[in-house]
XYZ file of C-alpha atoms in Angstrom:
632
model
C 2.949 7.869 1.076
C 5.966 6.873 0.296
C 2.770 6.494 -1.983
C 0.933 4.206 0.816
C 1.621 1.309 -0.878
C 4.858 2.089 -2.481
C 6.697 0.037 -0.246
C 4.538 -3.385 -0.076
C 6.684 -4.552 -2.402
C 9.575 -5.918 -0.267
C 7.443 -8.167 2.274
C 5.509 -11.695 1.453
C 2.860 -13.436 3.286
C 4.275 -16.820 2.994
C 0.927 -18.173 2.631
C 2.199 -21.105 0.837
C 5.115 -19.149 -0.395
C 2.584 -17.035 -1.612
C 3.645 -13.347 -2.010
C 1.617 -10.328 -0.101
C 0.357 -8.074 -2.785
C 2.450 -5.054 -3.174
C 3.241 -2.226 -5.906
C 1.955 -3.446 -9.058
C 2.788 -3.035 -12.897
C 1.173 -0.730 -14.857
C -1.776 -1.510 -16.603
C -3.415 -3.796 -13.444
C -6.933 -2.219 -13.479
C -8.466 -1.520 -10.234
C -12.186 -3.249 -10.443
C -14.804 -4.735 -8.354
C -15.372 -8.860 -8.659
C -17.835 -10.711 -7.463
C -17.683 -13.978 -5.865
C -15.220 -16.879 -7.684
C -17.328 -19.570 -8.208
C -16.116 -23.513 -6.674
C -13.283 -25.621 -9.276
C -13.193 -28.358 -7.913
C -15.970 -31.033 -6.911
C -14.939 -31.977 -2.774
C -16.589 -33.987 -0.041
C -19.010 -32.347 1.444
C -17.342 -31.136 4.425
C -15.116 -29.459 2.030
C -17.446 -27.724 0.642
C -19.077 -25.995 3.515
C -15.305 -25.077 4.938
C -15.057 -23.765 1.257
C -18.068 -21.605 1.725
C -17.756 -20.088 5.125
C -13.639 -19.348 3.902
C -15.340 -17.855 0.669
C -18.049 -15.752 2.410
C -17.162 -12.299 3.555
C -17.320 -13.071 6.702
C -15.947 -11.230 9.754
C -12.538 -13.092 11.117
C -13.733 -14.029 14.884
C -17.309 -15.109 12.912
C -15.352 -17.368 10.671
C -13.185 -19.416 13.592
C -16.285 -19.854 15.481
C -17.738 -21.434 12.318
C -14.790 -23.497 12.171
C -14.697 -24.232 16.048
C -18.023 -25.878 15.273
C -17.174 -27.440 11.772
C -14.381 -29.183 13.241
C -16.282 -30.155 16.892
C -19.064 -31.906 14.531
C -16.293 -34.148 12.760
C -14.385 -35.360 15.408
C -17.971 -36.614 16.798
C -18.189 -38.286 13.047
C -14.799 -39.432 13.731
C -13.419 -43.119 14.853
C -11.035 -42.020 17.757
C -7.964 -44.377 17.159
C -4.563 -43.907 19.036
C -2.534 -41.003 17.822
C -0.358 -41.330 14.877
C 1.790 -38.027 14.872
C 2.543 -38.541 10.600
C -1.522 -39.231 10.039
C -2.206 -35.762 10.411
C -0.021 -33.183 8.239
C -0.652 -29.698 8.602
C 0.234 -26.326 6.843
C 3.791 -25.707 6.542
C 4.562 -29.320 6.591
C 7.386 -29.017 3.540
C 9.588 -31.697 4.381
C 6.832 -34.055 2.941
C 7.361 -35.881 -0.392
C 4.424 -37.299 -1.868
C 5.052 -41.280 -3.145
C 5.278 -41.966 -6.748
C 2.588 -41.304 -8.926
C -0.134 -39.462 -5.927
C -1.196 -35.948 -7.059
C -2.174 -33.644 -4.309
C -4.627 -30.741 -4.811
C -4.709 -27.872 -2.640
C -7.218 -24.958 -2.537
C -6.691 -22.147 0.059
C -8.546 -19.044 0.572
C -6.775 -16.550 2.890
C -8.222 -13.089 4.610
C -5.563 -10.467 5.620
C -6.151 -7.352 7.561
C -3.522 -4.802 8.616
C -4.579 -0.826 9.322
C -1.352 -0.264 10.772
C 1.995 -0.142 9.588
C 5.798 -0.463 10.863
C 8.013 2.515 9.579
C 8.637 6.192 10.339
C 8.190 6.863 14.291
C 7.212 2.777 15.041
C 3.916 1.826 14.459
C 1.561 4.285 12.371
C -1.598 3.746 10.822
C -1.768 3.113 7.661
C -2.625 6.290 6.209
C 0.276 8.186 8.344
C 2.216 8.944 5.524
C -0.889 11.003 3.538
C -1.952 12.816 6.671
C -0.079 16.516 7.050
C -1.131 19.341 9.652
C -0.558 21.167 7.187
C -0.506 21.207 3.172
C 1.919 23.313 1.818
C 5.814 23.804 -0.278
C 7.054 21.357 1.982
C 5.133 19.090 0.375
C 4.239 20.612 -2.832
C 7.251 22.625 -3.824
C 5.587 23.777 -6.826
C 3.742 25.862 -4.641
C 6.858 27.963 -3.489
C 6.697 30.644 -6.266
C 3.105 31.774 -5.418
C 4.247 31.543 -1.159
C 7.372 33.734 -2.431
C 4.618 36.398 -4.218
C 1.936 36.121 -1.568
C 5.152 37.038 1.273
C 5.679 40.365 -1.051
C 1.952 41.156 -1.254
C 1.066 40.420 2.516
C 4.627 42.013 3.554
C 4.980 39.140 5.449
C 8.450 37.428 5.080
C 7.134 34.645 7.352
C 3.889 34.372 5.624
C 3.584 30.063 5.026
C 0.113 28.876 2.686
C -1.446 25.641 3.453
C -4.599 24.423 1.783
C -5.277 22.871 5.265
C -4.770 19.856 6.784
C -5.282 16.131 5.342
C -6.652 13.322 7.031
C -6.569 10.233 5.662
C -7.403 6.911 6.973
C -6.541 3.536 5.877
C -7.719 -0.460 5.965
C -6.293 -3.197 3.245
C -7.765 -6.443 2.848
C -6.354 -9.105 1.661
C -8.363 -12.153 0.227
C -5.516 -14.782 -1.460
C -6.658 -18.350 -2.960
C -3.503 -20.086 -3.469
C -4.206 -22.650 -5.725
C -1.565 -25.868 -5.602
C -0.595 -28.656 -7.141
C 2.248 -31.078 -6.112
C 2.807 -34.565 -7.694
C 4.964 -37.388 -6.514
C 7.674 -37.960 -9.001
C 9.760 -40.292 -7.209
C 9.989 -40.988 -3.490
C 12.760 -38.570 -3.040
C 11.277 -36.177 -5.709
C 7.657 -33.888 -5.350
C 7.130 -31.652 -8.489
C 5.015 -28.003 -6.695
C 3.256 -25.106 -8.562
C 1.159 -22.804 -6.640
C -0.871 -20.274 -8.539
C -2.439 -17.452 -6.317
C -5.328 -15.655 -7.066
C -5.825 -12.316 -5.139
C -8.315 -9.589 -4.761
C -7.452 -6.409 -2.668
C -9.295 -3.480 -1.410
C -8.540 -0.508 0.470
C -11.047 1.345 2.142
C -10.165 4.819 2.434
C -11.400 7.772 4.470
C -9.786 11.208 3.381
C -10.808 14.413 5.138
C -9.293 17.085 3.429
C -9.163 20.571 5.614
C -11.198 19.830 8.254
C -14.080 21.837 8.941
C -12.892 24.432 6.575
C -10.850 26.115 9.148
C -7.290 24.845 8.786
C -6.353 26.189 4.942
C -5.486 29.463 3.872
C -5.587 29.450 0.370
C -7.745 27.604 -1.806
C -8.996 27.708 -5.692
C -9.342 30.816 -7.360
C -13.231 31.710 -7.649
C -12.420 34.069 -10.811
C -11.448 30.311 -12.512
C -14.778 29.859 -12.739
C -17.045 33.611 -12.187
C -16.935 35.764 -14.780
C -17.407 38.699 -12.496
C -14.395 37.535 -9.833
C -12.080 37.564 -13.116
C -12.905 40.973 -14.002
C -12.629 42.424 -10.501
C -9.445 40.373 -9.908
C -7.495 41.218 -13.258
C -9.233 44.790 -13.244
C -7.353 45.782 -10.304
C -3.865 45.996 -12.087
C -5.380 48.296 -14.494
C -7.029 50.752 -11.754
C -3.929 50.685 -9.857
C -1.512 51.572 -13.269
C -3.716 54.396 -14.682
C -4.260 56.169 -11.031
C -0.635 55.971 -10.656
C -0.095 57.212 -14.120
C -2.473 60.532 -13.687
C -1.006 61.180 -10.283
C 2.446 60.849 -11.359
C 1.439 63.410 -14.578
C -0.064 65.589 -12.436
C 2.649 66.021 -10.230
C 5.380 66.192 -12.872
C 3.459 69.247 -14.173
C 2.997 71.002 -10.863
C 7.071 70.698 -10.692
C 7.253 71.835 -13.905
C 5.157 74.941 -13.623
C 3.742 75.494 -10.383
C 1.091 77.726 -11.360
C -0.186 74.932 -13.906
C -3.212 74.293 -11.952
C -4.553 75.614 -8.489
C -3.543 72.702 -6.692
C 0.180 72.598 -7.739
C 0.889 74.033 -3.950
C -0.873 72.006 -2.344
C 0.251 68.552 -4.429
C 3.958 70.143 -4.331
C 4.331 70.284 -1.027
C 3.216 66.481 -0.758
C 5.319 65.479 -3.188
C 7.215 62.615 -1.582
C 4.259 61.689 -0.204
C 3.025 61.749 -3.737
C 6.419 60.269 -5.172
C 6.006 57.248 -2.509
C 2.355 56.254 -3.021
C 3.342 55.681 -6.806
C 6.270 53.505 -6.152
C 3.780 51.896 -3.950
C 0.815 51.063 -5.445
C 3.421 50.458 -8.920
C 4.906 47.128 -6.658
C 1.304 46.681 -5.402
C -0.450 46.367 -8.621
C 2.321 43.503 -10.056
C 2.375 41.511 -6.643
C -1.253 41.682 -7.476
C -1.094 40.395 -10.806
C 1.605 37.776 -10.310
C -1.148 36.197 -7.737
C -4.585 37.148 -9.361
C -3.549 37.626 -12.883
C -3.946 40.451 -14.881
C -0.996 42.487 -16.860
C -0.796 39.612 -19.153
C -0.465 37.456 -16.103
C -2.295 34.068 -16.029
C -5.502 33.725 -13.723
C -3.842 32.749 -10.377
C -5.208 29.130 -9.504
C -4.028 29.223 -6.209
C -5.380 32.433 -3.969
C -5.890 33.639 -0.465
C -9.099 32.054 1.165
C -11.895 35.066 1.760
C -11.392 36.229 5.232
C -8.072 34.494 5.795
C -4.823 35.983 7.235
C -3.269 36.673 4.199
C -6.871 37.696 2.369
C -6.860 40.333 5.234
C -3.315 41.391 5.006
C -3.920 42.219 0.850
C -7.386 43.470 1.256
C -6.248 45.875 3.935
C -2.772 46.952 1.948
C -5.370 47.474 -1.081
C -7.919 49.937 1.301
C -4.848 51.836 2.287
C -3.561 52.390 -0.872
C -7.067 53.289 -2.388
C -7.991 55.890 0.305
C -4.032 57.441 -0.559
C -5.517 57.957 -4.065
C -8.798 59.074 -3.329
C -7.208 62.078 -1.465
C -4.817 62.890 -4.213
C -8.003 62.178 -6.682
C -9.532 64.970 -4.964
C -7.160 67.588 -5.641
C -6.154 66.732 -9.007
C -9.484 65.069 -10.164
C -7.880 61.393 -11.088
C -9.878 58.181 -11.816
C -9.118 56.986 -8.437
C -9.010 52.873 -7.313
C -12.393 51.338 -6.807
C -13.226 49.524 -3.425
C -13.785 46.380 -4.514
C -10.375 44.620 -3.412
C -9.770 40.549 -4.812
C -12.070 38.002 -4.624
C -11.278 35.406 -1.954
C -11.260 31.790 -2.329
C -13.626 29.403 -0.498
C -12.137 26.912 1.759
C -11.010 23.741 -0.025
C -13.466 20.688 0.280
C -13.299 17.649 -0.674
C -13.968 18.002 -4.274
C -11.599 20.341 -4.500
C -8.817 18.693 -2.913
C -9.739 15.761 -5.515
C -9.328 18.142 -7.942
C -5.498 19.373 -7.120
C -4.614 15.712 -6.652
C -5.918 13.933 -9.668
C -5.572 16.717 -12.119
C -2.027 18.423 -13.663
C -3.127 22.429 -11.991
C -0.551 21.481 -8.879
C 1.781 18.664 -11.426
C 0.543 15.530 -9.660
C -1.906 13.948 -11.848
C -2.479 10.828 -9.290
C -5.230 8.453 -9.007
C -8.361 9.712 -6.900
C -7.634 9.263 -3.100
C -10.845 6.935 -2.369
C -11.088 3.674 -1.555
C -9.982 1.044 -4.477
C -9.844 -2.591 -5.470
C -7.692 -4.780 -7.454
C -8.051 -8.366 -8.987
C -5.262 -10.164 -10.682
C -3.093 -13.169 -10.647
C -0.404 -13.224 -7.465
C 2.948 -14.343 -8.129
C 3.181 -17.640 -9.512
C 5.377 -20.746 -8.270
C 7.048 -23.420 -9.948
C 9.191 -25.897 -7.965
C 10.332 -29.295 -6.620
C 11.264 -30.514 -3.376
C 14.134 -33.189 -2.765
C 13.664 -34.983 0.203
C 17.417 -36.002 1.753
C 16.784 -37.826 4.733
C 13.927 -40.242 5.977
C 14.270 -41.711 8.727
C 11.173 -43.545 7.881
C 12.205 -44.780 4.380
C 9.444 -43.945 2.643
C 6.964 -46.540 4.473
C 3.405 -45.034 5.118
C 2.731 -47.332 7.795
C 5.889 -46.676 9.533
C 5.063 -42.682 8.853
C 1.810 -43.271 10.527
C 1.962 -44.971 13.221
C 5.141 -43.883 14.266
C 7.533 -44.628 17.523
C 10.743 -43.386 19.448
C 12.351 -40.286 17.747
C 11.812 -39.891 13.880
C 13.133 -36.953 11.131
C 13.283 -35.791 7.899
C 15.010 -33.101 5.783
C 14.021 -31.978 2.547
C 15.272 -28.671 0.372
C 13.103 -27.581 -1.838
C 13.353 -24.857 -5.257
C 11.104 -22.591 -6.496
C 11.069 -20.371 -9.346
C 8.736 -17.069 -8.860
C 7.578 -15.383 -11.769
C 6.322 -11.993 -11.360
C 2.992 -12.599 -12.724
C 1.565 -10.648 -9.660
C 0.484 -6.933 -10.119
C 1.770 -3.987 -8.719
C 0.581 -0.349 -8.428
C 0.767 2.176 -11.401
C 2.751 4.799 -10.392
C -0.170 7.613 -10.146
C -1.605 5.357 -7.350
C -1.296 6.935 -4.039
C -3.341 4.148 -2.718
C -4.247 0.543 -2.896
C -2.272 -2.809 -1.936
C -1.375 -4.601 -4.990
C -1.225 -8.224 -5.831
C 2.142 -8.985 -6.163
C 5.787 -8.129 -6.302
C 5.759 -8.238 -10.265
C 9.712 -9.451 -10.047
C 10.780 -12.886 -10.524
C 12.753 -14.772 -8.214
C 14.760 -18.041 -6.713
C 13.510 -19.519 -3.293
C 15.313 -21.950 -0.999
C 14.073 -23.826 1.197
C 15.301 -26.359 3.987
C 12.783 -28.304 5.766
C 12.809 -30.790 8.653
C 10.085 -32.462 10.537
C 11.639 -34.311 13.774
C 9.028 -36.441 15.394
C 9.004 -37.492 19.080
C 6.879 -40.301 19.843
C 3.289 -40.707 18.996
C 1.543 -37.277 19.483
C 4.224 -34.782 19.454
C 6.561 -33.282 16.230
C 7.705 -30.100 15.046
C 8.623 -28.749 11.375
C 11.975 -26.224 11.332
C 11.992 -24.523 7.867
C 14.066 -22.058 6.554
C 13.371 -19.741 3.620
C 15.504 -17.740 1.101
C 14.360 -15.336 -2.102
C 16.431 -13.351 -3.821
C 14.723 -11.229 -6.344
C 16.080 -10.335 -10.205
C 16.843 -7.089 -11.208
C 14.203 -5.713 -13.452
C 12.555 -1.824 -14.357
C 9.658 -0.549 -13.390
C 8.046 2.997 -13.600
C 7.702 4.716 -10.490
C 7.566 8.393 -8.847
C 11.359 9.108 -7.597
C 10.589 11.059 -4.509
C 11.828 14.394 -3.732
C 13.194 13.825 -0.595
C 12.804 10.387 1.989
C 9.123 9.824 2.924
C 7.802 12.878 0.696
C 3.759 11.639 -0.063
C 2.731 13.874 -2.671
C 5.149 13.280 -5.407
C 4.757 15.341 -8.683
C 4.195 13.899 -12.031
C 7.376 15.159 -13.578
C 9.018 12.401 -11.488
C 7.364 9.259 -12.569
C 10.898 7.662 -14.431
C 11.560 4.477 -15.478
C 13.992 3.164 -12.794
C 16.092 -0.305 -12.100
C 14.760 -1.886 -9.399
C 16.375 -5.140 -7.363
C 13.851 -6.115 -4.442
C 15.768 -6.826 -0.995
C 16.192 -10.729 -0.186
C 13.978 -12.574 2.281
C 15.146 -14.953 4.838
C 12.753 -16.634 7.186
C 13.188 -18.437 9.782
C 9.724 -21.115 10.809
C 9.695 -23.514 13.531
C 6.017 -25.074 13.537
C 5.636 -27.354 16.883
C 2.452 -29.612 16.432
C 0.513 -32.239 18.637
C -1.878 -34.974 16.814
C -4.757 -36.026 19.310
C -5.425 -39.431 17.091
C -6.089 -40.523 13.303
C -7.847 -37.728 12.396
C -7.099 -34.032 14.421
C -3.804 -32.352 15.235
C -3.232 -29.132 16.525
C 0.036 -26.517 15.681
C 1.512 -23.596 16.138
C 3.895 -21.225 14.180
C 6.634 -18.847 15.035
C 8.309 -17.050 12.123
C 11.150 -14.307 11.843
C 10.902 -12.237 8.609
C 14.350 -10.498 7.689
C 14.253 -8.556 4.629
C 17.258 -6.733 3.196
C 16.491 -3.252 1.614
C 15.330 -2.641 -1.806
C 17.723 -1.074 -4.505
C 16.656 1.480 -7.115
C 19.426 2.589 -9.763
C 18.951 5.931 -11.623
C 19.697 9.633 -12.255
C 17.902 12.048 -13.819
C 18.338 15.711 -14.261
C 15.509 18.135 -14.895
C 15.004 22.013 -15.020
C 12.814 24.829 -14.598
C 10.854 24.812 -17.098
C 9.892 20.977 -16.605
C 9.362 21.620 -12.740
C 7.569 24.955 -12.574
C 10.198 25.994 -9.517
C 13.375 25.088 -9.698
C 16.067 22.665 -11.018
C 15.749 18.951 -9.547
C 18.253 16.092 -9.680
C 16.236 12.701 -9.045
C 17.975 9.928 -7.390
C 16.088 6.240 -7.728
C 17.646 5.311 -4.242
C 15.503 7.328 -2.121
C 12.512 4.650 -3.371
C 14.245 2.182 -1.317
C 14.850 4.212 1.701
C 13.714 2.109 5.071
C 12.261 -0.812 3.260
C 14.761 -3.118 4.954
C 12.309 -4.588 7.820
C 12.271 -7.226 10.574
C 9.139 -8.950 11.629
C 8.064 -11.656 14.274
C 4.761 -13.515 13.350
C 2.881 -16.099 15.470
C -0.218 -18.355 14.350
C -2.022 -21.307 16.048
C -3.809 -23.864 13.712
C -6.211 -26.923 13.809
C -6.592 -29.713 11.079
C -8.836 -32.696 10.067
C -7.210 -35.196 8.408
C -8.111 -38.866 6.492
C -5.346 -39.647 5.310
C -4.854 -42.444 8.092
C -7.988 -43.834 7.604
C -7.698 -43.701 3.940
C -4.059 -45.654 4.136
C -6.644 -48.182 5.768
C -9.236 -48.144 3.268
C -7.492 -47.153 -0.294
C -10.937 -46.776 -1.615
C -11.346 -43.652 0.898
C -10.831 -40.171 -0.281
C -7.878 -38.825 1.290
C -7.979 -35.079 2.437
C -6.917 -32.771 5.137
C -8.631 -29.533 6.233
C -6.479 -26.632 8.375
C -7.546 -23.242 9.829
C -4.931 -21.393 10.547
C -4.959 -17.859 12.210
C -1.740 -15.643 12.662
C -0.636 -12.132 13.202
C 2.294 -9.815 13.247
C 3.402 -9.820 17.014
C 6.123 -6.735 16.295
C 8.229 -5.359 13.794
C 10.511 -2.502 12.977
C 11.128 -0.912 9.029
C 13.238 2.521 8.487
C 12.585 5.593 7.682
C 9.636 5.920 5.044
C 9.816 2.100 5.212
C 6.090 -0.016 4.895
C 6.336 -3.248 7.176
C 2.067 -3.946 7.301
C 1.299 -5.100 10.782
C -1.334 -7.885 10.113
C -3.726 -10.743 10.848
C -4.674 -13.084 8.848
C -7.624 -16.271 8.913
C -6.995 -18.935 6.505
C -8.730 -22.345 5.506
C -6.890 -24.843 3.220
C -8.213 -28.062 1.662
C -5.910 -30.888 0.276
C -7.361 -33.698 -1.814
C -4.812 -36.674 -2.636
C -5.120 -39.015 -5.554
C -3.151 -41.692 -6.917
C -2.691 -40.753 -11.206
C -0.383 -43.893 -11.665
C -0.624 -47.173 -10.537
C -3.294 -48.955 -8.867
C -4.952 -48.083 -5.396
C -5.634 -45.367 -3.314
C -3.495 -42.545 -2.872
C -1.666 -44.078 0.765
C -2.767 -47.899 -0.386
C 0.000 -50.774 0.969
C 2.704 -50.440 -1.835
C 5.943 -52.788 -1.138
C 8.560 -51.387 1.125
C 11.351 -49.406 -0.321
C 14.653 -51.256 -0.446
């Protein structure tokens, strides 16, 4: 489609700047992987919110597990007045860390999406696979045998299909973003974020349903020895009836007294004269299909029973019972009655068969579910915080009053460690967008009194150019792209801008609540190159492939809401330096709408997430938010 997840590519998560897997490099192996294993020793409430995130669990299963998680420590919790700073939350990027505090973070996210944003609004996912019907407008390397099956049925508006396709689609997502950010300075946080990401796409393909909606299907003489001689025999009975008819009647014009039935033949002569012309075009229509005349065995025949099966059966009948009356006068060999073999309907194996193999030129990964494990993309950055209306106190940060702010811009580096599909993948969601790239960002949290503040944030990436190889398709949104096209081609994914606004509300010390808005903008992908290819490479025709079509509608706009909860100690431990300081989040959001173009791939999704942030002071003496002088 499009392969399905051709266009993935273009859109990130923004999981902690964490890119949603996409297309993916060649050589990323699709694999099964059990469960990871825990890193890093936690307290113990960390460790169950580790497990449930871990656990396969269902999404609505896993916030009620958290509803309780979280209702269990607020009872372990000292209420204290609110401190709006005490309790940071995801998203909270306008936050330097003080000098010499290292902060750990461990995520583990769980994205659904069976529904996409592209051709005709919102499709499912596997739109862009499913056809009513199979045929040269989707494999034009089928066109040839459609031209020689119109001839043989007479049929100028004769169209094959091997049936229809159904094919249904559901990618999930499961990221652990793992992060580390240390406090170089109080203006200066060093960030890397390495993600790792496990996909799977459960697939449902139903090829010609019930058997009924194909017309042709795989040649049974491929693989019976009897169906090939029947099939490639035919030519042959055809060319030597014609051949004694035609003598016979040359010789009655001749001589008419050559044998007794010279009258009778002579005065059917163009009757005669016709039925050879005839059966002449007959017997190589026949051939060109079934093989036979030094023909190749056709691959690609007329289903037994079909329209077309009962067009060429009934020409053949015709044309036999023609000879068998001129047999009887002149004593010829006659045409058996054994017309060609016809096909079974194609089933599922079969359809396997034409995709993965090179009998139609495609050559493509099986269409069945699949899985994928590899690195994401990986981020290296800093954050420079520019204003501070606090001036780097903690105690003034957490128990603040009046109207507070602070801005911070922040740089990251993306390398393109992530994986994307191989380009004989019509499936899958990849881990990745494989391309390296610059990110902005501009942060400010603006804090109004005790309980309420709200983070604005604003996001840029702009991609490098790199190559990649990939299928240039045909024409826009064309599925079922041959193998002849897989080209190495420039690539340049579209930039991202988002714009975040994350209003929040601490209850006291220890829980605060948030929500998210976000607006996703992303610019279309380019593709750069031409190639040229003939006949004899296509099997049907010259072709000139343009690389722009693969970034056809992958510009995309998307709206994304989320509502999260967090336990914090990082109050308590600015109390009590000899307390570990951590903060837990859930956080649950979902595409509210979007729009992509034509054979564009904008995933409409949920995800559940659970982060875990452990802070620790690796210079200096204290805990991590211990009383340190003021800044000056």
């Amino acid at each position: 489609m499009l392969a399905l997840s051709r266009k993935i590519a273009s859109h990130d998560l923004f999981i902690y700047s964490a890119p949603l897997p996409s297309p993916a490099p060649p050589g990323l192996r699709a694999r099964r992987r059990g469960r990871r294993p825990g890193i890093f020793g936690i307290p113990p409430c960390a460790c169950v919110a580790a497990r449930i995130a871990c656990g396969r669990l269902p999404a609505p299963l896993l916030a009620a597990l958290f509803t309780v998680l979280f209702t269990v420590l607020a009872l372990a919790a000292n209420t204290r007045p609110a401190t709006a700073q005490a309790v940071d939350a995801v998203a909270d990027e306008a936050l330097t860390l003080p000098p010499g505090v290292l902060r750990l973070s461990v995520s583990e996210s769980d994205t659904r999406y069976s529904d996409r944003y592209g051709t005709g609004g919102l499709q499912p996912l596997g739109y862009g696979l499913s056809t009513d019907s199979l045929g040269v407008s989707q494999l034009p390397i089928l066109a040839p045998l459609q031209s020689s099956l119109r001839a043989l049925t007479q049929d100028p508006a004769f169209n094959l299909t091997l049936g229809a396709m159904q094919v249904q689609s559901s990618i999930r997502v499961q990221m652990t973003p793992i992060g580390l950010d240390i406090g170089v300075a109080r203006r200066l946080t060093l960030r890397a974020i390495v993600p790792i990401v496990q996909t799977h796409d459960e697939i449902f393909f139903n090829p010609n349903p019930g058997g009924k909606t194909g017309n042709v299907g795989f040649n049974p003489a491929l693989a019976f020895k009897n169906a090939l001689a029947i099939d490639t025999g035919l030519f042959g009975q055809f060319t030597s009836a014609s051949a004694s008819l035609a003598a016979a009647l040359a010789a009655c014009r001749a001589n008419p007294g050559h044998a007794a039935y010279c009258p009778m033949l002579n005065a059917q002569s163009a009757t005669a004269s016709a039925l050879i012309s005839q059966s002449s075009s007959f017997a190589s229509q026949l051939a060109n299909v079934y093989g036979g005349d030094g023909h190749k065995t056709g691959i690609i025949v007329p289903v037994d029973s079909s329209a077309p099966w009962t067009a060429i059966t009934r020409r053949f009948h015709s044309l036999a019972a023609a000879f068998a009356h001129f047999d009887s006068l002149t004593g010829g060999p006659g045409v058996g009655t054994q017309g060609p073999v016809g096909a079974p309907p194609i089933g599922l194996g079969d359809a396997q068969a034409l995709l993965t193999t090179s009998t139609l030129g495609l050559g493509f990964d099986s269409l069945q579910s699949v899985d994928y494990a590899h690195l994401g993309d990986i981020e290296l950055g800093a954050t420079v915080l520019i204003l501070d209306s606090f001036h780097g106190s903690d105690s003034a940060r957490f128990h603040p009053s009046g109207f507070n702010y602070r801005l911070s811009a922040s740089g990251f580096y993306r390398l393109g460690t992530g994986g994307i599909l191989p380009a004989d993948a019509l499936v899958g969601a990849a881990t990745g967008t494989g391309a390296n790239a610059i990110e902005i960002h501009a942060a400010s949290d603006l804090l109004f009194g005790r309980h309420f503040w709200t983070s604005v944030i604003v996001k840029g990436t702009m991609p490098m150019a790199d190559h990649i190889s990939a299928r240039i398709p045909l024409g826009l949104g064309e599925a079922y792209t041959p193998d002849f096209a897989d080209q190495f081609v420039g690539r340049t994914l579209g930039r991202t801008i988002v714009a975040e606004i994350a209003p929040r509300y601490t209850f006291n010390d220890y829980f605060g609540l948030s929500a998210d808005y976000q607006l996703i903008q992303h610019s279309a992908d380019q593709y750069s190159g031409i190639v040229k290819l003939d006949s004899a490479v296509t099997g049907f025709g010259p072709v000139t492939l343009n690389a722009n079509t693969l970034g056809a509608g992958t510009a995309s706009t998307e709206h994304r809401w989320g509502l999260g909860l967090t336990f914090s100690t990082l109050a308590s431990a600015a109390r009590h330096p000899s307390r570990i300081p951590f903060d837990l989040t859930y956080l649950h959001y979902q595409t509210i709408t979007g729009s992509a173009g034509i054979g564009g791939f904008l995933p409409k999704l949920a995800t559940d997430m659970v982060q875990i942030r452990l802070y620790t002071r690796f210079l200096g003496s204290g805990g991590a938010f211990g009383k340190r002088p003021k800044a000056q």
